[in-house]
Amino acid sequence: MKNSALVVVDMLYDFIDGSLACHNSDSAVAQTLKYIDSQTKGQGGEEHEILDTFPILFIRDHHPADHSSFKEQGGIWPSHCVAGTHGGEIHHDLQPYVNEELTFDKGCDRATEQYSGYEGVNNAGQSLGEVLELLDATDIYVCGIATEYCVRNTCEDLLKAGFKVHLLKDCLAYVDHEGHVKALEEMKAEGIEIE
Ligand SMILES: [Zn+2]
């Protein structure tokens, strides 16, 4: 699809089957792979070809071991997604699509909570918004974990920045089902397309 890109938020082991495991994670990963397949089919699977036609960008929650959002530090979450641990890795099945320059880390600073992937930066120090503009992407498809927190914040920031945002509802996992449904309704009312 021309001028579009996929942003995969926090499909990391701690959110899938680790310390902060979310509902529907396995299905969300499987559906995401199916979606990627449907968008990249017939392009030979060569990395550069896929990236040229339908860039896939990954967001990673990426914390120091003493991050302020952790319960031991007075935060509300169990320890999760510590940089360099298995829990902070992107799901194995998605690895073939991961490109360092299109991977954006957030929550790296001890004192700052960052739910939004929009605040993430890649290894060259570029922000998600900057890279989406360089890619000429105007329509951003979003999937990931968790609907109510990092997915929602990412979608809302993209919308505020002027992108058209499409949320892939089958490719989401969540902390709480009711919260998930409510977040979808509210995002729809804000102008995010639920697909
Ligand atoms: Zn976190």
Tab-separated table of C-alpha atoms and ligand atoms in Angstrom:
chain	number	residue	atom	x	y	z
A	1	MET	CA	0.000	0.000	0.000
A	2	LYS	CA	1.372	3.343	-1.017
A	3	ASN	CA	2.114	5.942	1.661
A	4	SER	CA	1.255	3.597	4.471
A	5	ALA	CA	3.210	1.913	7.228
A	6	LEU	CA	2.604	-0.513	10.050
A	7	VAL	CA	3.562	0.330	13.635
A	8	VAL	CA	3.810	-2.702	15.949
A	9	VAL	CA	3.636	-1.588	19.584
A	10	ASP	CA	5.293	-3.574	22.388
A	11	MET	CA	4.863	-7.126	21.091
A	12	LEU	CA	7.435	-8.112	23.718
A	13	TYR	CA	7.632	-11.278	25.798
A	14	ASP	CA	6.870	-9.681	29.166
A	15	PHE	CA	3.561	-8.434	27.711
A	16	ILE	CA	2.874	-11.737	25.930
A	17	ASP	CA	3.676	-14.420	28.525
A	18	GLY	CA	5.900	-12.699	31.083
A	19	SER	CA	5.542	-10.474	34.133
A	20	LEU	CA	2.805	-8.329	32.571
A	21	ALA	CA	1.154	-10.904	30.317
A	22	CYS	CA	-1.910	-9.453	28.569
A	23	HIS	CA	-5.112	-11.100	27.318
A	24	ASN	CA	-5.303	-12.174	23.670
A	25	SER	CA	-1.527	-11.807	23.135
A	26	ASP	CA	-0.945	-15.048	21.237
A	27	SER	CA	-3.834	-14.344	18.920
A	28	ALA	CA	-2.699	-10.724	18.440
A	29	VAL	CA	0.765	-11.879	17.343
A	30	ALA	CA	-0.699	-14.519	14.989
A	31	GLN	CA	-3.136	-12.013	13.472
A	32	THR	CA	-0.351	-9.461	13.029
A	33	LEU	CA	1.723	-12.003	11.107
A	34	LYS	CA	-1.295	-12.791	8.967
A	35	TYR	CA	-1.801	-9.104	8.273
A	36	ILE	CA	1.871	-8.576	7.378
A	37	ASP	CA	1.656	-11.570	5.068
A	38	SER	CA	-1.402	-10.174	3.335
A	39	GLN	CA	0.339	-6.829	2.750
A	40	THR	CA	3.736	-8.121	1.645
A	41	LYS	CA	2.807	-11.214	-0.358
A	42	GLY	CA	4.461	-11.652	-3.693
A	43	GLN	CA	7.312	-9.312	-2.890
A	44	GLY	CA	9.843	-12.075	-2.583
A	45	GLY	CA	10.445	-11.602	1.118
A	46	GLU	CA	13.540	-9.524	0.477
A	47	GLU	CA	13.892	-7.150	3.374
A	48	HIS	CA	14.440	-4.011	1.311
A	49	GLU	CA	11.510	-4.772	-0.972
A	50	ILE	CA	9.157	-5.185	1.957
A	51	LEU	CA	10.410	-2.003	3.574
A	52	ASP	CA	10.061	0.010	0.364
A	53	THR	CA	6.459	-0.908	-0.179
A	54	PHE	CA	5.104	-1.395	3.316
A	55	PRO	CA	7.504	-0.353	6.058
A	56	ILE	CA	7.056	-2.108	9.391
A	57	LEU	CA	8.170	-0.153	12.434
A	58	PHE	CA	8.540	-1.656	15.902
A	59	ILE	CA	8.114	0.033	19.274
A	60	ARG	CA	9.903	-1.430	22.285
A	61	ASP	CA	9.311	-0.667	25.932
A	62	HIS	CA	12.952	-0.625	27.002
A	63	HIS	CA	13.596	0.048	30.682
A	64	PRO	CA	16.609	0.229	32.964
A	65	ALA	CA	16.379	-2.349	35.823
A	66	ASP	CA	15.398	0.364	38.327
A	67	HIS	CA	12.763	2.145	36.222
A	68	SER	CA	10.431	4.419	38.170
A	69	SER	CA	7.278	2.696	36.827
A	70	PHE	CA	8.191	-0.540	38.688
A	71	LYS	CA	6.515	-1.390	42.012
A	72	GLU	CA	9.874	-1.686	43.801
A	73	GLN	CA	10.465	1.956	42.870
A	74	GLY	CA	6.998	3.104	43.916
A	75	GLY	CA	5.417	2.699	40.471
A	76	ILE	CA	2.287	0.729	39.519
A	77	TRP	CA	3.739	-2.058	37.335
A	78	PRO	CA	5.713	-5.195	38.083
A	79	SER	CA	9.233	-5.100	36.676
A	80	HIS	CA	9.026	-5.605	32.888
A	81	CYS	CA	10.856	-5.165	29.589
A	82	VAL	CA	14.254	-4.521	31.110
A	83	ALA	CA	16.767	-3.792	28.344
A	84	GLY	CA	18.833	-6.843	27.480
A	85	THR	CA	16.437	-9.411	29.014
A	86	HIS	CA	14.249	-11.981	27.227
A	87	GLY	CA	11.141	-10.194	28.528
A	88	GLY	CA	12.084	-7.110	26.558
A	89	GLU	CA	12.548	-8.913	23.239
A	90	ILE	CA	10.205	-8.698	20.266
A	91	HIS	CA	8.305	-11.976	19.644
A	92	HIS	CA	10.414	-14.491	17.746
A	93	ASP	CA	7.917	-14.872	14.864
A	94	LEU	CA	8.117	-11.139	14.132
A	95	GLN	CA	11.926	-11.025	14.160
A	96	PRO	CA	12.306	-11.506	10.365
A	97	TYR	CA	10.605	-8.115	9.911
A	98	VAL	CA	12.666	-6.229	12.484
A	99	ASN	CA	15.081	-3.635	11.198
A	100	GLU	CA	17.264	-1.732	13.699
A	101	GLU	CA	16.637	1.628	12.074
A	102	LEU	CA	12.896	1.064	12.229
A	103	THR	CA	12.912	0.022	15.896
A	104	PHE	CA	12.057	2.696	18.438
A	105	ASP	CA	12.776	2.414	22.158
A	106	LYS	CA	10.833	4.207	24.874
A	107	GLY	CA	10.975	4.332	28.660
A	108	CYS	CA	14.775	4.236	28.557
A	109	ASP	CA	15.132	7.036	31.072
A	110	ARG	CA	14.768	5.900	34.700
A	111	ALA	CA	12.567	8.779	35.775
A	112	THR	CA	10.195	9.006	32.804
A	113	GLU	CA	7.127	6.870	32.056
A	114	GLN	CA	6.533	6.704	28.318
A	115	TYR	CA	3.445	4.869	27.116
A	116	SER	CA	3.506	6.418	23.670
A	117	GLY	CA	5.588	4.899	20.915
A	118	TYR	CA	5.574	8.346	19.371
A	119	GLU	CA	8.175	9.324	21.980
A	120	GLY	CA	10.414	6.400	21.042
A	121	VAL	CA	13.737	6.891	19.236
A	122	ASN	CA	15.768	4.586	16.998
A	123	ASN	CA	19.484	3.823	17.281
A	124	ALA	CA	20.256	6.900	15.178
A	125	GLY	CA	18.328	9.139	17.589
A	126	GLN	CA	15.443	9.727	15.166
A	127	SER	CA	11.880	9.830	16.456
A	128	LEU	CA	9.022	7.712	15.121
A	129	GLY	CA	7.336	10.782	13.626
A	130	GLU	CA	10.521	11.893	11.842
A	131	VAL	CA	11.047	8.483	10.273
A	132	LEU	CA	7.395	8.144	9.198
A	133	GLU	CA	7.754	11.473	7.417
A	134	LEU	CA	10.995	10.380	5.745
A	135	LEU	CA	9.129	7.280	4.546
A	136	ASP	CA	6.335	9.484	3.116
A	137	ALA	CA	3.832	7.570	5.199
A	138	THR	CA	0.509	9.300	5.730
A	139	ASP	CA	-1.673	6.323	6.654
A	140	ILE	CA	-0.428	4.528	9.734
A	141	TYR	CA	-1.738	1.086	10.680
A	142	VAL	CA	-1.251	0.244	14.344
A	143	CYS	CA	-1.344	-3.030	16.284
A	144	GLY	CA	0.152	-4.229	19.543
A	145	ILE	CA	-0.067	-4.414	23.314
A	146	ALA	CA	-1.807	-3.096	25.358
A	147	THR	CA	-4.865	-1.398	23.838
A	148	GLU	CA	-5.603	0.764	26.885
A	149	TYR	CA	-2.061	2.052	27.440
A	150	CYS	CA	0.750	2.052	24.923
A	151	VAL	CA	-1.374	1.373	21.834
A	152	ARG	CA	-3.846	4.106	22.730
A	153	ASN	CA	-1.188	6.696	23.553
A	154	THR	CA	0.676	5.910	20.342
A	155	CYS	CA	-2.477	6.212	18.208
A	156	GLU	CA	-3.510	9.491	19.815
A	157	ASP	CA	-0.072	11.063	19.366
A	158	LEU	CA	0.042	9.980	15.704
A	159	LEU	CA	-3.405	11.475	15.165
A	160	LYS	CA	-2.363	14.750	16.850
A	161	ALA	CA	0.708	14.864	14.612
A	162	GLY	CA	-1.579	14.784	11.556
A	163	PHE	CA	-1.333	11.166	10.425
A	164	LYS	CA	-4.374	9.139	9.436
A	165	VAL	CA	-4.504	6.320	11.998
A	166	HIS	CA	-5.975	2.863	11.394
A	167	LEU	CA	-6.159	0.548	14.385
A	168	LEU	CA	-6.180	-3.180	13.583
A	169	LYS	CA	-8.628	-4.443	16.200
A	170	ASP	CA	-7.862	-8.157	15.787
A	171	CYS	CA	-4.160	-7.525	16.331
A	172	LEU	CA	-4.468	-6.159	19.875
A	173	ALA	CA	-3.945	-7.527	23.380
A	174	TYR	CA	-5.135	-5.848	26.544
A	175	VAL	CA	-4.888	-5.698	30.337
A	176	ASP	CA	-8.656	-5.786	30.833
A	177	HIS	CA	-11.381	-6.663	28.322
A	178	GLU	CA	-13.783	-3.976	29.450
A	179	GLY	CA	-11.007	-1.397	29.329
A	180	HIS	CA	-10.113	-2.576	25.831
A	181	VAL	CA	-13.670	-2.177	24.540
A	182	LYS	CA	-14.027	1.250	26.143
A	183	ALA	CA	-10.668	2.408	24.726
A	184	LEU	CA	-11.714	1.311	21.224
A	185	GLU	CA	-14.980	3.280	21.483
A	186	GLU	CA	-13.208	6.381	22.723
A	187	MET	CA	-10.500	6.184	20.067
A	188	LYS	CA	-13.162	5.785	17.371
A	189	ALA	CA	-14.885	8.942	18.645
A	190	GLU	CA	-11.545	10.769	18.438
A	191	GLY	CA	-11.187	9.969	14.732
A	192	ILE	CA	-9.096	6.811	14.767
A	193	GLU	CA	-10.330	4.242	12.245
A	194	ILE	CA	-10.993	0.873	13.868
A	195	GLU	CA	-10.486	-1.871	11.281
B	1	ZN	ZN	6.993	-0.113	30.652
